[in-house]
Tab-separated table of C-alpha atoms in Angstrom:
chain	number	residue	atom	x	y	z
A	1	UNK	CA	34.263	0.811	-41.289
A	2	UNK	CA	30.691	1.927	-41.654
A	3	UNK	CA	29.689	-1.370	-40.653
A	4	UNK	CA	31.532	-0.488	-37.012
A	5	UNK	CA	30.196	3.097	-36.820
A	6	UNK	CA	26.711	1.716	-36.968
A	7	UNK	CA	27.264	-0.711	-34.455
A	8	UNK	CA	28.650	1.697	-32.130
A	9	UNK	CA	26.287	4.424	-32.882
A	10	UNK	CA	23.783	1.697	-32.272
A	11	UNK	CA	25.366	0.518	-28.867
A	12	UNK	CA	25.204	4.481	-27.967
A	13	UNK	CA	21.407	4.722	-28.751
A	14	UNK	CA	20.779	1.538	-26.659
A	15	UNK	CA	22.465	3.021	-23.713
A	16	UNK	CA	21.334	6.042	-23.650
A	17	UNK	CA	17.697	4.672	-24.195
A	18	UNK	CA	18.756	2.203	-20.801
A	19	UNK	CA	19.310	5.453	-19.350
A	20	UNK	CA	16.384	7.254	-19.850
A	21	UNK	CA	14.658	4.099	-18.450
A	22	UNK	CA	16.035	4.406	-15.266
A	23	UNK	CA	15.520	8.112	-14.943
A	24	UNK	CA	11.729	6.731	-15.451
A	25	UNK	CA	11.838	4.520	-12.646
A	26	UNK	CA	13.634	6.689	-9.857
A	27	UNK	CA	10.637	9.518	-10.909
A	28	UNK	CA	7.932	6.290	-10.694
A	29	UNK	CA	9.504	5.795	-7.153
A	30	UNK	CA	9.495	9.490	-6.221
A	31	UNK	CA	5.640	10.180	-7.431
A	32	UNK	CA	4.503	6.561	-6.082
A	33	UNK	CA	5.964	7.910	-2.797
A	34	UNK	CA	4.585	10.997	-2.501
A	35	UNK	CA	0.859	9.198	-3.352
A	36	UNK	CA	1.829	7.126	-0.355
A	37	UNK	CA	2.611	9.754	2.170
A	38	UNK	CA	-0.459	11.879	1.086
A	39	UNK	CA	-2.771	8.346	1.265
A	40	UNK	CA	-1.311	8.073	4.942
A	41	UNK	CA	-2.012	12.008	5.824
A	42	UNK	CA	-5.329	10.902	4.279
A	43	UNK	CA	-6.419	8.544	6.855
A	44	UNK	CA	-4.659	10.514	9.581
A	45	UNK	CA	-7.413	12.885	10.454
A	46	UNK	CA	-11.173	12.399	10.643
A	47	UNK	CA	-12.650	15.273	8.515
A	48	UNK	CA	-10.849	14.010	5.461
A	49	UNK	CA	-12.518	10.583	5.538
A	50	UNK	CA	-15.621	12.505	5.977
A	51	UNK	CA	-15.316	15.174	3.351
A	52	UNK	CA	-16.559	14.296	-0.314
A	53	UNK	CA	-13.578	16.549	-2.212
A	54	UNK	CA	-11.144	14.664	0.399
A	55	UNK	CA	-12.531	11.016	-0.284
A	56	UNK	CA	-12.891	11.712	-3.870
A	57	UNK	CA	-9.189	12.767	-3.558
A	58	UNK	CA	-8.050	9.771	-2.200
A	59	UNK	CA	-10.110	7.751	-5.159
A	60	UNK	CA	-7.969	9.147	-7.435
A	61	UNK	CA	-4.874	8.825	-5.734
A	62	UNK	CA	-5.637	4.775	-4.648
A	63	UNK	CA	-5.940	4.887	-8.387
A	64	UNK	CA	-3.015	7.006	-10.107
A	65	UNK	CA	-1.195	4.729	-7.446
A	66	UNK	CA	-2.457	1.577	-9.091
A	67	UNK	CA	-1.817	2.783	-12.448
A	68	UNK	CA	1.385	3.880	-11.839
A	69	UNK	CA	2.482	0.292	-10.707
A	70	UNK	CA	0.639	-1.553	-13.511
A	71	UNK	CA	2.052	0.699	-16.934
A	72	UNK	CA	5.247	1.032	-14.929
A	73	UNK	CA	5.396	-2.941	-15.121
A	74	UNK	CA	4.159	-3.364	-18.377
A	75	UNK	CA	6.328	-0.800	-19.872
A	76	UNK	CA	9.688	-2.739	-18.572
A	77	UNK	CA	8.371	-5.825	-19.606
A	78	UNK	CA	7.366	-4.270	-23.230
A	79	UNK	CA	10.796	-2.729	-23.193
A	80	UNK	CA	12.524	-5.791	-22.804
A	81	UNK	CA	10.472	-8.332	-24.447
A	82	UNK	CA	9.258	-10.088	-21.909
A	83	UNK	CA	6.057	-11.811	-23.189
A	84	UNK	CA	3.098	-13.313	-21.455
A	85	UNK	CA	0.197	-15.652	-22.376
A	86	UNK	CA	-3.045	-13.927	-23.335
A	87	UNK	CA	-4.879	-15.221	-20.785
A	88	UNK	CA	-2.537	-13.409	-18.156
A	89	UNK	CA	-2.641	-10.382	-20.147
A	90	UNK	CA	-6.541	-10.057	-20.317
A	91	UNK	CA	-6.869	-10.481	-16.426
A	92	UNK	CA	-3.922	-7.572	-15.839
A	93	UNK	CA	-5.418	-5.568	-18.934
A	94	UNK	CA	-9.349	-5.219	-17.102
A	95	UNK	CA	-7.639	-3.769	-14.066
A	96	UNK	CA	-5.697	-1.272	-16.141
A	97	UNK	CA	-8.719	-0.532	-18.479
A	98	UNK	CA	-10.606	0.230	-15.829
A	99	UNK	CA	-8.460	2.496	-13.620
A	100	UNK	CA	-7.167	3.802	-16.777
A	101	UNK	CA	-10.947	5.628	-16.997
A	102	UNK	CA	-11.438	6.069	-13.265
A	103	UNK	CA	-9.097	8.992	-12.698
A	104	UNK	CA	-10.877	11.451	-14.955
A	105	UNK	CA	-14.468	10.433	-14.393
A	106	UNK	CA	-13.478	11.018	-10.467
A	107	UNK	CA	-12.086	14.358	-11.670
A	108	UNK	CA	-15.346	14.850	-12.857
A	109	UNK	CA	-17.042	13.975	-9.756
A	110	UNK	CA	-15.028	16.649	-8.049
A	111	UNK	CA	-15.454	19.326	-10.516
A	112	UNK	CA	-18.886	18.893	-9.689
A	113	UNK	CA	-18.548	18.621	-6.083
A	114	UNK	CA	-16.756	22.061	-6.194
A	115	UNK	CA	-20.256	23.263	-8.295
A	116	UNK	CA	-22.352	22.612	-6.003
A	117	UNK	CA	-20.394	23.429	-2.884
A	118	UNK	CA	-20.350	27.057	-4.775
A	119	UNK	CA	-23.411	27.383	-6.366
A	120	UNK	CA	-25.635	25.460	-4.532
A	121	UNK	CA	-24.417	26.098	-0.866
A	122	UNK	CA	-27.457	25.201	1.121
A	123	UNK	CA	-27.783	21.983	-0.407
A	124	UNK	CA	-23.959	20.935	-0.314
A	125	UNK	CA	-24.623	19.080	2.969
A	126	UNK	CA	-27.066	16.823	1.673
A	127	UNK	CA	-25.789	16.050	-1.603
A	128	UNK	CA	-22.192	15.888	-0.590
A	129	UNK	CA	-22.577	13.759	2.444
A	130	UNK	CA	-20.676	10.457	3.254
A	131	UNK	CA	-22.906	8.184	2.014
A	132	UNK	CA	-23.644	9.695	-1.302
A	133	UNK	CA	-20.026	10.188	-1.735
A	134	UNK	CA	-20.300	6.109	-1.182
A	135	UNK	CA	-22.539	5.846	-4.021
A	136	UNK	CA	-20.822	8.326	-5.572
A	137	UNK	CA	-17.212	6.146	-5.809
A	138	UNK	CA	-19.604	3.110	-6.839
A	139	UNK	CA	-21.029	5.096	-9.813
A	140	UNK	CA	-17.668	6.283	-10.913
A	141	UNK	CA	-16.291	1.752	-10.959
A	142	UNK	CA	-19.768	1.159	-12.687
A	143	UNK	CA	-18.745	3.559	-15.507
A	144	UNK	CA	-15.208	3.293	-15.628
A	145	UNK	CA	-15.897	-0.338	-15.954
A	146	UNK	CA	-18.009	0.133	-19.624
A	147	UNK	CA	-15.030	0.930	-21.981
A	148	UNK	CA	-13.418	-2.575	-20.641
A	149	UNK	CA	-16.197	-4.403	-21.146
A	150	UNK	CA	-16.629	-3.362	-24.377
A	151	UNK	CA	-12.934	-3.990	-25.302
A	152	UNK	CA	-13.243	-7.278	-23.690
A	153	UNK	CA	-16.554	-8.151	-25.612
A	154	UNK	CA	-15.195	-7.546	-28.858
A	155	UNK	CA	-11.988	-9.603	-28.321
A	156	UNK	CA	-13.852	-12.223	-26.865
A	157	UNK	CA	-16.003	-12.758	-29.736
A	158	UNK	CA	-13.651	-12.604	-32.105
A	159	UNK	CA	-10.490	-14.355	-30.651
A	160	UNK	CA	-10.024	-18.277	-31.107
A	161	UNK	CA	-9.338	-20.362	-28.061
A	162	UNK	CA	-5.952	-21.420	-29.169
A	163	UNK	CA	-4.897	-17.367	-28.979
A	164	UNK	CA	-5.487	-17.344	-25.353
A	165	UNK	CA	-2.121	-19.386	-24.520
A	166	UNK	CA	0.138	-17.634	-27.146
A	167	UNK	CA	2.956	-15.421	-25.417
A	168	UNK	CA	2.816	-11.861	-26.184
A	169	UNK	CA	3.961	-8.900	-25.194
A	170	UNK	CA	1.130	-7.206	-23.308
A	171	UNK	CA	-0.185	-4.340	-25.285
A	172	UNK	CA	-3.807	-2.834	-25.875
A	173	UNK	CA	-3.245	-3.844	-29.696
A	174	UNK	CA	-3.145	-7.822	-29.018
A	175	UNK	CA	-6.908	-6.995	-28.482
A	176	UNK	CA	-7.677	-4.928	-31.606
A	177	UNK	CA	-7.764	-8.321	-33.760
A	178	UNK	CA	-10.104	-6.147	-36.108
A	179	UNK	CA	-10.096	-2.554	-37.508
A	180	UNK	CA	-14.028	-1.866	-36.488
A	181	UNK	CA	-12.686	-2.357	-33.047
A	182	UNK	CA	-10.822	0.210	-32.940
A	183	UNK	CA	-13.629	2.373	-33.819
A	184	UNK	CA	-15.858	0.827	-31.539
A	185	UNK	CA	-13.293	1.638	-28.854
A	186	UNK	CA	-12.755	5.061	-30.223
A	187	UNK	CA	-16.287	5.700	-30.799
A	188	UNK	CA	-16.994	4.734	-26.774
A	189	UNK	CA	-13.787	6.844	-25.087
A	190	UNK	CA	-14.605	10.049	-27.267
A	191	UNK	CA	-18.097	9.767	-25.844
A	192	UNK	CA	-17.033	9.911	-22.468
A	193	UNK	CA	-14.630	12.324	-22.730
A	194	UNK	CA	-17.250	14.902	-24.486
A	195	UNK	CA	-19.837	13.954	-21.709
A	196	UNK	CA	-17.031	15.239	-19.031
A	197	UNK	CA	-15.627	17.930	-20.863
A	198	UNK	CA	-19.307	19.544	-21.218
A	199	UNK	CA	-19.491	18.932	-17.214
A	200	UNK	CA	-16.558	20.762	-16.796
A	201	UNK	CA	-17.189	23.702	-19.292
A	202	UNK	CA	-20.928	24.051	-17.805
A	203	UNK	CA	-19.381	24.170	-14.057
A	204	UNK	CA	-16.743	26.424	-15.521
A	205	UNK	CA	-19.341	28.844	-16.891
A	206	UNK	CA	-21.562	28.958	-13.599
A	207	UNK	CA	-18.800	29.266	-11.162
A	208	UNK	CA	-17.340	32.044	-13.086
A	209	UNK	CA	-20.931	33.503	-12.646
A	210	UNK	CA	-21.205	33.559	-9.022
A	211	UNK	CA	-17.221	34.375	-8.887
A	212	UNK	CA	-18.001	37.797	-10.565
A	213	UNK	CA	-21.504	38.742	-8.621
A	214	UNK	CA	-19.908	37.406	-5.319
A	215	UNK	CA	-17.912	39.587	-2.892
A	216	UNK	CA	-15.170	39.152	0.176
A	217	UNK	CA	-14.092	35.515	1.209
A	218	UNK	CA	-17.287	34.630	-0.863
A	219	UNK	CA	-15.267	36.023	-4.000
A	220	UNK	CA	-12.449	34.459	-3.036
A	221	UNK	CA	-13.486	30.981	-2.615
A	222	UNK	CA	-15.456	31.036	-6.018
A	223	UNK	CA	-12.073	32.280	-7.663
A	224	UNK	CA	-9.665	29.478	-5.539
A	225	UNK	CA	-12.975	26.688	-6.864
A	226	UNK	CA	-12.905	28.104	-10.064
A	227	UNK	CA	-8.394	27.720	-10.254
A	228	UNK	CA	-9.656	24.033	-9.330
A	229	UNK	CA	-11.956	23.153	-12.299
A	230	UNK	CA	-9.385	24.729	-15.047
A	231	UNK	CA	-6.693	22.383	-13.224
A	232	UNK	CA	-9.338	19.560	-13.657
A	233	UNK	CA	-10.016	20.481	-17.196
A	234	UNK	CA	-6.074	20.499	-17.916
A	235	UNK	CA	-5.447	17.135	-16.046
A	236	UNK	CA	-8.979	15.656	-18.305
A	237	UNK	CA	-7.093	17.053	-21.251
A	238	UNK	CA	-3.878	14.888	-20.060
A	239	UNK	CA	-6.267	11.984	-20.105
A	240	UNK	CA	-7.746	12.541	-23.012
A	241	UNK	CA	-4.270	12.462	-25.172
A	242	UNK	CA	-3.198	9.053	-22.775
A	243	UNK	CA	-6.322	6.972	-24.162
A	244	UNK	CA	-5.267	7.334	-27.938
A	245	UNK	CA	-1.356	7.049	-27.106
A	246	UNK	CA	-1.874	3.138	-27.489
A	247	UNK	CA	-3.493	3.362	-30.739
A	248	UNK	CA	-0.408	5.769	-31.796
A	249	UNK	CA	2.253	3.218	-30.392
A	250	UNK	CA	0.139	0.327	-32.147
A	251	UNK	CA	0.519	2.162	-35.652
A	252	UNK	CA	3.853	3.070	-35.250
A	253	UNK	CA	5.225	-1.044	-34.330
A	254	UNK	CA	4.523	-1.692	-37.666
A	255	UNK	CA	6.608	0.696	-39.473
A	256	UNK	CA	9.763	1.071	-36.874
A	257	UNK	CA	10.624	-0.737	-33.544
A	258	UNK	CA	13.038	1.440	-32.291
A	259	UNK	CA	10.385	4.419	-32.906
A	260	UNK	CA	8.239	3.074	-30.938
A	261	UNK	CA	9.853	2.265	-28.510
A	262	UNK	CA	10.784	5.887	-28.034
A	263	UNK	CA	7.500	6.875	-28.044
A	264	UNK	CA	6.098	4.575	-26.102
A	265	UNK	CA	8.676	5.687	-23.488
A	266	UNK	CA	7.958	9.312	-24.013
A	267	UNK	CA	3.945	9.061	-23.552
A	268	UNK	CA	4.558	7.250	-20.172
A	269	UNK	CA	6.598	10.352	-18.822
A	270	UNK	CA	4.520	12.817	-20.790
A	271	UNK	CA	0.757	11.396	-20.210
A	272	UNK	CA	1.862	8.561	-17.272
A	273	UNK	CA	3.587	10.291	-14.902
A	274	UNK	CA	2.585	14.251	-15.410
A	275	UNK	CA	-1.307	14.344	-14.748
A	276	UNK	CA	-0.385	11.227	-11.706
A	277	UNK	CA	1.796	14.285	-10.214
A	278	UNK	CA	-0.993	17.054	-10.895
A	279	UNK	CA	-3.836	15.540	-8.239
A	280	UNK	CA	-1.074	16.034	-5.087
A	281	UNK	CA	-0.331	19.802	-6.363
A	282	UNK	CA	-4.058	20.466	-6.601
A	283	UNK	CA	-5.716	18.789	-3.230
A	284	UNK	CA	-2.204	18.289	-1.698
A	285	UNK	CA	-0.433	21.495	-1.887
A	286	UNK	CA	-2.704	24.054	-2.424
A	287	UNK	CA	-5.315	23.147	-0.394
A	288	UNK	CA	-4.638	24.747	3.095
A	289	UNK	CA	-6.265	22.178	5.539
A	290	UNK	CA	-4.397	19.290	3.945
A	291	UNK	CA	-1.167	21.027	3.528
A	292	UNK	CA	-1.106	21.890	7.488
A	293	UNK	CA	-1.780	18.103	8.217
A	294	UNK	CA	1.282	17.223	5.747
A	295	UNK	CA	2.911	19.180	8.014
A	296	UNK	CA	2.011	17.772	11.245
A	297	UNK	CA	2.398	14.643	10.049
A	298	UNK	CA	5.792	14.924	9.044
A	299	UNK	CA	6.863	16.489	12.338
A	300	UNK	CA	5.157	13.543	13.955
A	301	UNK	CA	6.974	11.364	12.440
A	302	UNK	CA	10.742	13.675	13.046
A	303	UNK	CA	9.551	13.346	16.788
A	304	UNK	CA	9.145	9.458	16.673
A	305	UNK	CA	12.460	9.097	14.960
């Protein structure tokens, strides 16, 4: 009899988990939309492709869009043990490595973008222009890029040849074959993280500054840049927890399956899916010139249908 109960109760769990799952995906399909139609609003009007918080903006967008369809993938594979050879693994993991860090170093960018456009008026123009912004997106690859090479180097020179066509399910901990990597890899994303968190805090500190000494629609544009940067600090923070939720969901495979599993599930909704949905409210929604091109876009596109 208990024998029975168990399986049932069992059977209930696993359905219920199946459940969740596709609640996951239908909110993956809503958020990836809603990245899509702001992308396409994006490229719709000329000062946005010309406007360093607006191409920044898009940056991370492109990228929460990326991410979105990469851990989206590997979660449902992960889910239902679906495993792939190493090799395939590494060459999906660099993409996600990288984009993984590219969101909040770009929120970064445009914390300081906001700095400068409020503190340092006069010289917006010319440090803000298109073609730093260029060089600005190329900066932001180049040092997204260093935590996944130094992942990458460290499983290289410790993994044998013979590991690279084992199947696996693809996981950040197939390429922690030693425990000094994960401290190497700790050691790396923590110093990051403090680097942009001290960015933020500092163009917290002098916005708030000029907020208080300024007055009229000065006053309220430092207040409305300053609403900006604590949103950027909360969406870094968001960040910050998603980096160590693989080393969590490592620790926790070895003890329980089904744990993890649950856990794994939760951080994608939790740390996935919430700060991907956070960049839209901030640049899309709030922000007054965007919002009225959402608009005309949309009844565009009632007209042509």
């Amino acid at each position: 009899m208990s024998n029975n109960s168990s399986l049932v109760g069992g059977k209930v769990i696993l359905l219920h988990y199946r459940e969740i799952i596709i609640v996951v995906q239908v909110l993956f399909v809503i958020f990836l939309c809603i990245n899509s139609l702001l992308i396409m609003t994006f490229f719709k009007k000329e000062c946005f492709y010309t406007t360093t918080r607006y191409i920044l903006f898009a940056v991370t967008l492109l990228s929460d869009s990326l991410m979105l369809v990469m851990s989206d993938i590997l979660l449902i594979l992960a889910e239902f043990g679906f495993p792939m050879q190493v090799w395939m693994c590494v060459i999906i993991s660099v993409v996600v490595f990288v984009y993984n860090i590219v969101t909040p170093v770009t929120l970064t960018a445009m914390t300081l973008e906001r700095y400068v456009a409020i503190c340092m008026p006069l010289r917006h123009a010319e440090l803000c222009s298109t073609r730093s912004t260029m060089h600005c997106i190329l900066i932001i690859h180049g040092l997204s890029s260093v935590p996944c090479i130094v992942i990458l180097s460290t499983f290289f020179a410790s993994a044998s040849f013979s590991l690279y066509k084992q199947p696996m399910i693809c996981a950040i901990k197939i390429f922690m074959l030693y425990r000094w990597q994960d401290h190497v890899i700790s050691a790396v994303q923590e110093f990051y993280f403090l680097i942009m968190v001290i960015i933020i805090l500092f163009s917290y500190v002098k916005i708030m500054k000029v907020a208080k000494a300024a007055s009229g629609e000065d006053k309220k544009s430092s207040w409305k840049g300053l609403r900006t940067v604590i949103l950027h600090g909360f969406q870094l923070l968001l960040c910050l927890i998603q980096l160590w939720t693989p080393f969590i969901e490592s620790t926790l495979l070895r003890f329980d399956l089904m744990l993890f599993a649950h856990v794994r599930l939760s951080n994608f909704i939790l740390f996935g899916l919430t700060p991907k949905c956070l960049s839209p409210l901030i640049y899309g929604l709030r922000d007054e010139t965007f919002s009225q091109a959402l608009k005309n876009f949309f009844g565009l596109y009632k007209r042509n249908i």
